[in-house]
PDB file of C-alpha atoms in Angstrom:
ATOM      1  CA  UNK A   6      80.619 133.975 103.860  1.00  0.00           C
ATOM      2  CA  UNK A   7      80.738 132.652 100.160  1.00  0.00           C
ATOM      3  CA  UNK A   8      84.557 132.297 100.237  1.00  0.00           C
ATOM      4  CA  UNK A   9      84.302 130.141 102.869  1.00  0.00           C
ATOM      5  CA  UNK A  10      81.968 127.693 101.396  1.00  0.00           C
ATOM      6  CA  UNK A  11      84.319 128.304  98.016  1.00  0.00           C
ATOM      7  CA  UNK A  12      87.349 127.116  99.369  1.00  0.00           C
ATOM      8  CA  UNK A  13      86.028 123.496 100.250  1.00  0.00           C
ATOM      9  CA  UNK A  14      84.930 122.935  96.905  1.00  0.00           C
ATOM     10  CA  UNK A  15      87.952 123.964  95.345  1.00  0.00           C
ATOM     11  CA  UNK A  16      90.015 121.571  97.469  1.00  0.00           C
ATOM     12  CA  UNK A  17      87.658 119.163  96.189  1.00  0.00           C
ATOM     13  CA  UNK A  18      87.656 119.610  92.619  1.00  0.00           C
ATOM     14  CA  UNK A  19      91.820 119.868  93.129  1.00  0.00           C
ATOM     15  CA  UNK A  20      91.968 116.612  94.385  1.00  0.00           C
ATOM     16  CA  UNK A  21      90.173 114.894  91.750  1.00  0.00           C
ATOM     17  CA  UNK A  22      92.204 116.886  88.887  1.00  0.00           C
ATOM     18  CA  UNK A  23      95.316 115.619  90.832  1.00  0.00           C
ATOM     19  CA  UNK A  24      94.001 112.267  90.638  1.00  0.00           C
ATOM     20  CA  UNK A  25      92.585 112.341  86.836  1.00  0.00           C
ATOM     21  CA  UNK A  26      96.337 113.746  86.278  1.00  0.00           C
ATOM     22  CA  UNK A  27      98.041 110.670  87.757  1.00  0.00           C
ATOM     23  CA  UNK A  28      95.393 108.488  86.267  1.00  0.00           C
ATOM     24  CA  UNK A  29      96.365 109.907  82.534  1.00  0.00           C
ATOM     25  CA  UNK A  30     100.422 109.822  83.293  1.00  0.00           C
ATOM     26  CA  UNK A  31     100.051 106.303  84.346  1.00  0.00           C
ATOM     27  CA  UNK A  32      98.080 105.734  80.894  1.00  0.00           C
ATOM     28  CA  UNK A  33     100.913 107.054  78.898  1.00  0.00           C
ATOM     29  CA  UNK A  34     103.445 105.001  80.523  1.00  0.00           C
ATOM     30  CA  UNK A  35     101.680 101.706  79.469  1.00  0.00           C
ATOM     31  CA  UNK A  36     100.480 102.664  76.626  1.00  0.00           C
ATOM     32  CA  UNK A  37     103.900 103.442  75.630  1.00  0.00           C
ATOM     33  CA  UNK A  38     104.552  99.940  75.656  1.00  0.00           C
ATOM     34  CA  UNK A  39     105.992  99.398  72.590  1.00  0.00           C
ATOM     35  CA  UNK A  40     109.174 101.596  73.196  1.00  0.00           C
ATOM     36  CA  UNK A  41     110.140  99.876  76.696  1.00  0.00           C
ATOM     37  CA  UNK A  42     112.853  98.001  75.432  1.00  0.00           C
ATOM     38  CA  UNK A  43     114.599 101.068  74.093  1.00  0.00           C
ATOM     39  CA  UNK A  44     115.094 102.627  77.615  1.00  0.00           C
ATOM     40  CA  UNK A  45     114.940  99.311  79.436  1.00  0.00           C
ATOM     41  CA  UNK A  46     118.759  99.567  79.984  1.00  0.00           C
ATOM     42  CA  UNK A  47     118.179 102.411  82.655  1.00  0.00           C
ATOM     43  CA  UNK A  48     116.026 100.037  84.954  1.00  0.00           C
ATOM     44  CA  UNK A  49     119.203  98.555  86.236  1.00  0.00           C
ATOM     45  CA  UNK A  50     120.998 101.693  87.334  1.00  0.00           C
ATOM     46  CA  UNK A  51     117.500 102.753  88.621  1.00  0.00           C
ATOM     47  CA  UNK A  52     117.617  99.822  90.281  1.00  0.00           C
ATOM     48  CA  UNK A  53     120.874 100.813  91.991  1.00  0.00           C
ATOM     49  CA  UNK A  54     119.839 104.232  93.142  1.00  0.00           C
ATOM     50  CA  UNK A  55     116.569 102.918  94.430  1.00  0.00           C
ATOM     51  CA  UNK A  56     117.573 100.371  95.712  1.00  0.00           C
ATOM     52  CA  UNK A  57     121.501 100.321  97.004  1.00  0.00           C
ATOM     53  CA  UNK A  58     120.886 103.731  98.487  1.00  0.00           C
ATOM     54  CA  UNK A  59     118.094 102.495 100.619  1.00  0.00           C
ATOM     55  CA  UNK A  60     119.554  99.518 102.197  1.00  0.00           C
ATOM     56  CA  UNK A  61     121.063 101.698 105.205  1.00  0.00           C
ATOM     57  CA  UNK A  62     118.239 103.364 105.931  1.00  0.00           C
ATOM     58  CA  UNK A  63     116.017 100.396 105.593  1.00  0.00           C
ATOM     59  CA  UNK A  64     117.988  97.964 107.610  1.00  0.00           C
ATOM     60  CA  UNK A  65     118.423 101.405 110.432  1.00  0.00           C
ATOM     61  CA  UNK A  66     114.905 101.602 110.490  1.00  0.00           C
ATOM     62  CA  UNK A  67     113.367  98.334 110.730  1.00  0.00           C
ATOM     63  CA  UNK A  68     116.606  97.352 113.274  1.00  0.00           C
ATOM     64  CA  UNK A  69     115.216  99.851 115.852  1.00  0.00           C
ATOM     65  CA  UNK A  70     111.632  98.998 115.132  1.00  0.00           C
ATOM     66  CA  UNK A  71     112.468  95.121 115.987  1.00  0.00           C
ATOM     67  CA  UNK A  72     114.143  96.736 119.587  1.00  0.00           C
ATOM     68  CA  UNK A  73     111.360  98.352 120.047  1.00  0.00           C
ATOM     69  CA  UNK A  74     108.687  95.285 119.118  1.00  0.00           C
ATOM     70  CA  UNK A  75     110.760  93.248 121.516  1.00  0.00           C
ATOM     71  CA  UNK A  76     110.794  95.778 124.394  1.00  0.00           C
ATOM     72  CA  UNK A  77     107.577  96.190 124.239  1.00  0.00           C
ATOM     73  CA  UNK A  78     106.184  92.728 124.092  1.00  0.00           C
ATOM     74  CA  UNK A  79     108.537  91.874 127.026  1.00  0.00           C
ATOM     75  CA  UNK A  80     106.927  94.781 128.814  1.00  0.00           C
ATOM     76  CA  UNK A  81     103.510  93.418 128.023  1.00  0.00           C
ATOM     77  CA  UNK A  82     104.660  89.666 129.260  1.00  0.00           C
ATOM     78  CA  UNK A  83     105.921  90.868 132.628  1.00  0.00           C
ATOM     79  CA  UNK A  84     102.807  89.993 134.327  1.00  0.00           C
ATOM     80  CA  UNK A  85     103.719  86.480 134.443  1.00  0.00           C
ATOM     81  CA  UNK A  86     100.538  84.855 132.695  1.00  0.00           C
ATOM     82  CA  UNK A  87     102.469  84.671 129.419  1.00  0.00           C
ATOM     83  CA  UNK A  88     106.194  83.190 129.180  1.00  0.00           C
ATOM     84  CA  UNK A  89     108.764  85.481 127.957  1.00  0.00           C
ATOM     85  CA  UNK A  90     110.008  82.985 124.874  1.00  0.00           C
ATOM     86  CA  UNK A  91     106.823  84.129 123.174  1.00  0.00           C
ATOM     87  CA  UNK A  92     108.496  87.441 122.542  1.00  0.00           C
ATOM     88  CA  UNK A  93     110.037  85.812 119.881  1.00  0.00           C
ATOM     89  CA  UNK A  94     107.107  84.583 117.639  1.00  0.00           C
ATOM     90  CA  UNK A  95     105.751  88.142 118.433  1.00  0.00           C
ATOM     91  CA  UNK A  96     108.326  89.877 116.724  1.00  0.00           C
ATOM     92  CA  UNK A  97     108.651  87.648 114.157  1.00  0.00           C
ATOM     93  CA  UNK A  98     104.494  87.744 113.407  1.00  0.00           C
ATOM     94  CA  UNK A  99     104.610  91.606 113.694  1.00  0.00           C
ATOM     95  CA  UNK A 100     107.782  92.734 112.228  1.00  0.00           C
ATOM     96  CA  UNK A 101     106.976  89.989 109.199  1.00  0.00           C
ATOM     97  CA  UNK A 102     103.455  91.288 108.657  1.00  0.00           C
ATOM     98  CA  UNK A 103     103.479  94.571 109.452  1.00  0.00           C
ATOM     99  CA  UNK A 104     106.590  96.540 110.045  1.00  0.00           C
ATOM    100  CA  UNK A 105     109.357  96.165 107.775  1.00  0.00           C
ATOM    101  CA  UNK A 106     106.732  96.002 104.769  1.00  0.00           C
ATOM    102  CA  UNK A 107     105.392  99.607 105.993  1.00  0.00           C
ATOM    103  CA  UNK A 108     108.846 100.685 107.109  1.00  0.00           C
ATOM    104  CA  UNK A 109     110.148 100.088 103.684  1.00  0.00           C
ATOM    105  CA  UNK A 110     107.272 101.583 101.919  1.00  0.00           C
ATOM    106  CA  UNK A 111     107.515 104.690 104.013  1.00  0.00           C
ATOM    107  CA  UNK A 112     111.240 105.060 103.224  1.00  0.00           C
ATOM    108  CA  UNK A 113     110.964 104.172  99.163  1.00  0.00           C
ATOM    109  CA  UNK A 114     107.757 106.869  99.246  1.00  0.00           C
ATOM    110  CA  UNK A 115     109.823 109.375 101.341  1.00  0.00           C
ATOM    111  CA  UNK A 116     113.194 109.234 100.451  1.00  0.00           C
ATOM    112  CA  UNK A 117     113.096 108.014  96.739  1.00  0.00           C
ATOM    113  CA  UNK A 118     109.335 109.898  95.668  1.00  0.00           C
ATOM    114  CA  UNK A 119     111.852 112.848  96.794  1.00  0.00           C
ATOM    115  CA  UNK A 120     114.728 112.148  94.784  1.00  0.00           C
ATOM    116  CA  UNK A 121     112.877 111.108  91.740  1.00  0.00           C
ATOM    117  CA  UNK A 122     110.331 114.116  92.238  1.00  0.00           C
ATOM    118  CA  UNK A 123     113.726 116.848  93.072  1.00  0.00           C
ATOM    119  CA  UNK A 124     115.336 114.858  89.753  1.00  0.00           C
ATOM    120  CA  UNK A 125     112.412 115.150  87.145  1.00  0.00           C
ATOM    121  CA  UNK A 126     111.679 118.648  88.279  1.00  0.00           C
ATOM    122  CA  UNK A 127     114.905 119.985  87.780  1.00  0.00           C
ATOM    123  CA  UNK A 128     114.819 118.219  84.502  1.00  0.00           C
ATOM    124  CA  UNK A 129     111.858 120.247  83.752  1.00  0.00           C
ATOM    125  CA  UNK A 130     112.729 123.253  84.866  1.00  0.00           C
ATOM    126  CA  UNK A 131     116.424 123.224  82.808  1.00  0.00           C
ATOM    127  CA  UNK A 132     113.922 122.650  79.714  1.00  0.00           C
ATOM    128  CA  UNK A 133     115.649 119.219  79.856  1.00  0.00           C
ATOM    129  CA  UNK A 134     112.360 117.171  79.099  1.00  0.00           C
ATOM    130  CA  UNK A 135     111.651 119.526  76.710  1.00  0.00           C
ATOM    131  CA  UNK A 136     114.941 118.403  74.559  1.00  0.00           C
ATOM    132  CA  UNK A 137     113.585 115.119  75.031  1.00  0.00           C
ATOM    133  CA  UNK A 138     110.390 116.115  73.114  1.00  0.00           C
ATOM    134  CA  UNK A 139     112.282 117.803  70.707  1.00  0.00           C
ATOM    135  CA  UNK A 140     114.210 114.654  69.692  1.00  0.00           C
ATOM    136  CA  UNK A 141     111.340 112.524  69.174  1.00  0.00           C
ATOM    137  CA  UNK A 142     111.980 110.801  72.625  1.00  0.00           C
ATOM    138  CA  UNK A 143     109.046 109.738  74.552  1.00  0.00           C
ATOM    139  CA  UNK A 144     109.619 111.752  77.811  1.00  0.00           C
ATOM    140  CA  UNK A 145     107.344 109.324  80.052  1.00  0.00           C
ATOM    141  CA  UNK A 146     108.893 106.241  78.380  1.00  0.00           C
ATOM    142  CA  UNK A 147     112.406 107.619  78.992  1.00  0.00           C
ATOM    143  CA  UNK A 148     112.315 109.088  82.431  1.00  0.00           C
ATOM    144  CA  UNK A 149     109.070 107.337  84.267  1.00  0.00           C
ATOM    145  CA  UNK A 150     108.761 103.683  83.318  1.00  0.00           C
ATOM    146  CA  UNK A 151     112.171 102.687  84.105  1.00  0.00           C
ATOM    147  CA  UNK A 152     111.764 104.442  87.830  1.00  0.00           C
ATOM    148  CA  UNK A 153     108.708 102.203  88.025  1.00  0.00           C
ATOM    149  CA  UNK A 154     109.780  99.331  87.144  1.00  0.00           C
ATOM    150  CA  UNK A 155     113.003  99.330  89.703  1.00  0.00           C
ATOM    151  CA  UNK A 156     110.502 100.386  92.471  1.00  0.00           C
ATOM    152  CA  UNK A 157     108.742  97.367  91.556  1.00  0.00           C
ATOM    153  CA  UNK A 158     111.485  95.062  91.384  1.00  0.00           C
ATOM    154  CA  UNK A 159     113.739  96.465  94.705  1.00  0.00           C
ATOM    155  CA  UNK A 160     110.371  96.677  96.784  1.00  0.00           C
ATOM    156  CA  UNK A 161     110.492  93.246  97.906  1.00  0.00           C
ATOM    157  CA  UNK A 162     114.200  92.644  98.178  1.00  0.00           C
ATOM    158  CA  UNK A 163     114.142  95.365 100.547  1.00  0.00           C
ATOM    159  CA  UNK A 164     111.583  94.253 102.432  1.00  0.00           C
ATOM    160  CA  UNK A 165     113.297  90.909 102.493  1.00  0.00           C
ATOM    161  CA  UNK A 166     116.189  93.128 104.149  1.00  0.00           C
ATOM    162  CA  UNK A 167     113.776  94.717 106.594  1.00  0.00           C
ATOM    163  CA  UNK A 168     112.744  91.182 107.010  1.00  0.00           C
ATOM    164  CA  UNK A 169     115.716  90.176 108.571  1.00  0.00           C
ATOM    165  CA  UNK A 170     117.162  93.121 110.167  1.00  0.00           C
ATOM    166  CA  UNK A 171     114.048  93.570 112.543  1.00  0.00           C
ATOM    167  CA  UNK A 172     113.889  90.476 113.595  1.00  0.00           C
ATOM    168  CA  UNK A 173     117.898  90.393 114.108  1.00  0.00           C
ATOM    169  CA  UNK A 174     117.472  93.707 116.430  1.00  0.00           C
ATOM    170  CA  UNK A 175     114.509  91.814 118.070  1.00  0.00           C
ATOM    171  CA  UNK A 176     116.757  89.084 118.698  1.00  0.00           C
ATOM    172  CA  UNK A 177     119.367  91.169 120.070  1.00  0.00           C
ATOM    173  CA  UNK A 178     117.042  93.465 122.603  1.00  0.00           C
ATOM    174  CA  UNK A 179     115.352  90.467 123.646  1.00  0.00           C
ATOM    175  CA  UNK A 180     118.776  88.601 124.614  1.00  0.00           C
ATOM    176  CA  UNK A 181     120.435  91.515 125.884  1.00  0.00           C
ATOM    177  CA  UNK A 182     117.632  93.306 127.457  1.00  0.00           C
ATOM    178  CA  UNK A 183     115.012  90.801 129.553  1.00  0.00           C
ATOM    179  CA  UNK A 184     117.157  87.585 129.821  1.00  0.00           C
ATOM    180  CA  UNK A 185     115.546  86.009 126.869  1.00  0.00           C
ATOM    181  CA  UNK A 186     117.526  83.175 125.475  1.00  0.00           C
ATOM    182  CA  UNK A 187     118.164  83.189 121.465  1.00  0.00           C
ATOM    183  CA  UNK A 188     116.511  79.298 121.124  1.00  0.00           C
TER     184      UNK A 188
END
């Protein structure tokens, strides 16, 4: 009986050392200010693995999710109260909004949060940032901020990409699919 009201306040108190953690990482990367332009040099090929390697899976994703937006707001039109060229400003309005920012954010937090996490904590477990400490390098200056700051940057150029990609596979289900002409 007292374990089990133990383990929900344990949970509890885990979550907000996990989130006082993050809070003080996040201080130690801007507070490190001063030494971004040393390591400022690795945003761009951050930039390149963030980015670059997520185009295909972006412009994959948010391709089928236009098909799909279309379909389905054919599907809904079929009833014959609502003309089928509205499909159009449909997926535009929802793949514009909605989708390709949350399809992007979904890939960049599952596909890159892996990388970078699989990447820092082999670092630390080959005693890697450790070296970095011993050299008078500034571990979260070296390794975090620059994988920040090309998140931040490639975000909305891949969006952009998801942008246009949904509402080219919209295009294309609509015209192929229901009749729907591409004016």
């Amino acid at each position: 009986m007292f374990r089990i009201l133990i383990y929900p306040v344990n949970t509890f108190i885990r979550f907000f050392e996990g989130v006082g953690e993050y809070v003080l990482l996040m201080t130690k990367m801007f507070r490190s200010v001063r030494s971004w332009n040393l390591y400022l040099g690795f945003t761009v090929d951050q930039m390149v693995n963030i980015g670059a390697q997520s185009i295909p899976i972006v412009m994959l994703t948010s391709l089928f999710s236009g098909m799909v937006t279309s379909v389905q707001a054919a599907y809904q039109f079929e009833s014959g109260f609502v003309p089928n060229w509205f499909v159009g400003s449909v997926v535009g309005e929802s793949v514009l909004l909605e989708l390709a920012p949350m399809i992007t954010g979904l890939v960049m937090t599952g596909k890159i949060g892996a990388t970078i996490t699989a990447e820092i904590g082999t670092m630390r477990v080959t005693e890697q940032i450790d070296a970095l400490e011993s050299l008078s390098f500034d571990p979260v200056s070296f390794l975090i901020m620059p994988r920040i700051l090309a998140a931040a940057i490639m975000f909305p150029i891949l969006v952009i990409v998801a942008d246009f990609c949904g509402i080219l596979g919209g295009l294309f289900a609509a015209h192929s699919a229901m009749d729907v002409s591409t004016q």
